[in-house]
Amino acid sequence: MSAKKQINLSNCIRAIPDFPKAGILFRDITTLLNDKAAFKQSIDSLADEFKTKKIDFVVAAEARGFIFGAALAYKLKAGFVPVRKKGKLPHKTFEATYDLEYGKDSLTIHQDAFKPGANILIVDDLLATGGTVKAASELVKKLDGNIVGICFLIELVELQGRDKLKDYPVFSLIKY
Amino acid sequence: MSAKKQINLSNCIRAIPDFPKAGILFRDITTLLNDKAAFKQSIDSLADEFKTKKIDFVVAAEARGFIFGAALAYKLKAGFVPVRKKGKLPHKTFEATYDLEYGKDSLTIHQDAFKPGANILIVDDLLATGGTVKAASELVKKLDGNIVGICFLIELVELQGRDKLKDYPVFSLIKY
C-alpha cells in the first residue's frame, strides 16, 4: 500500500464525439499521455499486475499499442516485440488476418522474435471488439509463445471483446 | 561510472539488404528491442543525456518513434506527446509537411498538447535525411515549445540529417 494519492485515470481520458465518424464516441488517450503522473501511474499499475509473472517479452501492435507496450517492457525489464501491418517488418514474418467493419486487415510478427515457451504479455491501449489483439495472440501462438496475460489501458465492456480472448487472463485499468 | 558491462548496441542492430527496395541497407532495430538488456541500456543512455534538462514532454512520431519516445518519457517522468499522420489524432491539430522521395507527406500534433515554453525532447529511432524530425520540430515550434534536444537510437551520418536540425542539440547512440 502506498500513501501516494492515486489519480482517477478515467478522468484523464477525453471523449470526442463523432470521431472518426458520426455516431462513434472516441476515447482519446492523448490527454492521459500528456499528464506525466497519469502516464506513469498507468504503466506502474499495469506492471504491478504482472510483476510476479516473469514476463520475457511484451508484444504490442502499432501504433498506439507501441506507447504502452514499450514503456511496460522497459518497466518490466522485458524485451519488446512489435506487431506491425504487413510489409513493415523487414525480416521473415508470420501473418494473421482480422476483420474490419468492411473487409479485412492483417498483422505480422518476425518469425525469430522469440524462442518457443517464452512468457509473453500482450498490451494494447484499448479493448473494443478484440480483433487486433486476437490476431496478435494468434501470431504469438504461431511462435509457441506462452501468453501469460493480455492487458489494456481501456476496456469498452459492452463490445464484449473479452469473449474473443477467454483463453487468457485479461486485465484493464479503465472500464467504460 | 558503473561497473556493469556495457553492451555494444551497434552489434544488436540487424542489417537487411534490399529492404524496402533494392539498394537500401535497412537497419532493423527489432533485434535490439528483443534483447531486454540492450533495450534497457538504450533508454537509460538516452535518458542519462537529458536527465538534468527538466524535460516536460517527450515528442515522437509514429510508429517506431513511439517505442523509444514512450519508454523515455516514462523513464524521465515526463508526459508523452504523439505526432501522427494526418487524420489519426482526434482533436484540433497543427500540420507540417515533409518531402518523401516522391511527393509529400504530413504530420500533425494536437494544438493543446502542451503549454508555451514547455521543455521538449524530440525522439526517433533513426536519423536519416531528417525530414520527419524536422517536421516534428516545426510542430513543436507552432506550440511555442522549447526544444531542449533531439535524440536518436541510430544516426546514418552520411545522409547529413543533422544539417536540417542545426538549431538544436542532437544526440545519437549508434552512428553508421
PDB file of C-alpha atoms in Angstrom, chain A residues 1-7 40-41 44-45 48 51:
ATOM      1  CA  MET A   1       0.000   0.000   0.000  1.00  0.00           C
ATOM      2  CA  SER A   2       1.358   3.371  -0.992  1.00  0.00           C
ATOM      3  CA  ALA A   3       0.294   6.537   0.753  1.00  0.00           C
ATOM      4  CA  LYS A   4       0.664   8.365  -2.559  1.00  0.00           C
ATOM      5  CA  LYS A   5      -2.540   9.771  -3.930  1.00  0.00           C
ATOM      6  CA  GLN A   6      -3.873   7.754  -6.839  1.00  0.00           C
ATOM      7  CA  ILE A   7      -5.214   9.570  -9.881  1.00  0.00           C
ATOM      8  CA  LYS A  40       3.451   6.924 -15.020  1.00  0.00           C
ATOM      9  CA  GLN A  41       0.650   5.565 -12.843  1.00  0.00           C
ATOM     10  CA  ASP A  44       3.184   1.202 -12.987  1.00  0.00           C
ATOM     11  CA  SER A  45      -0.296  -0.238 -12.406  1.00  0.00           C
ATOM     12  CA  ASP A  48       2.272  -4.289 -10.915  1.00  0.00           C
ATOM     13  CA  LYS A  51       5.455  -8.278 -11.986  1.00  0.00           C
TER      14      LYS A  51
END
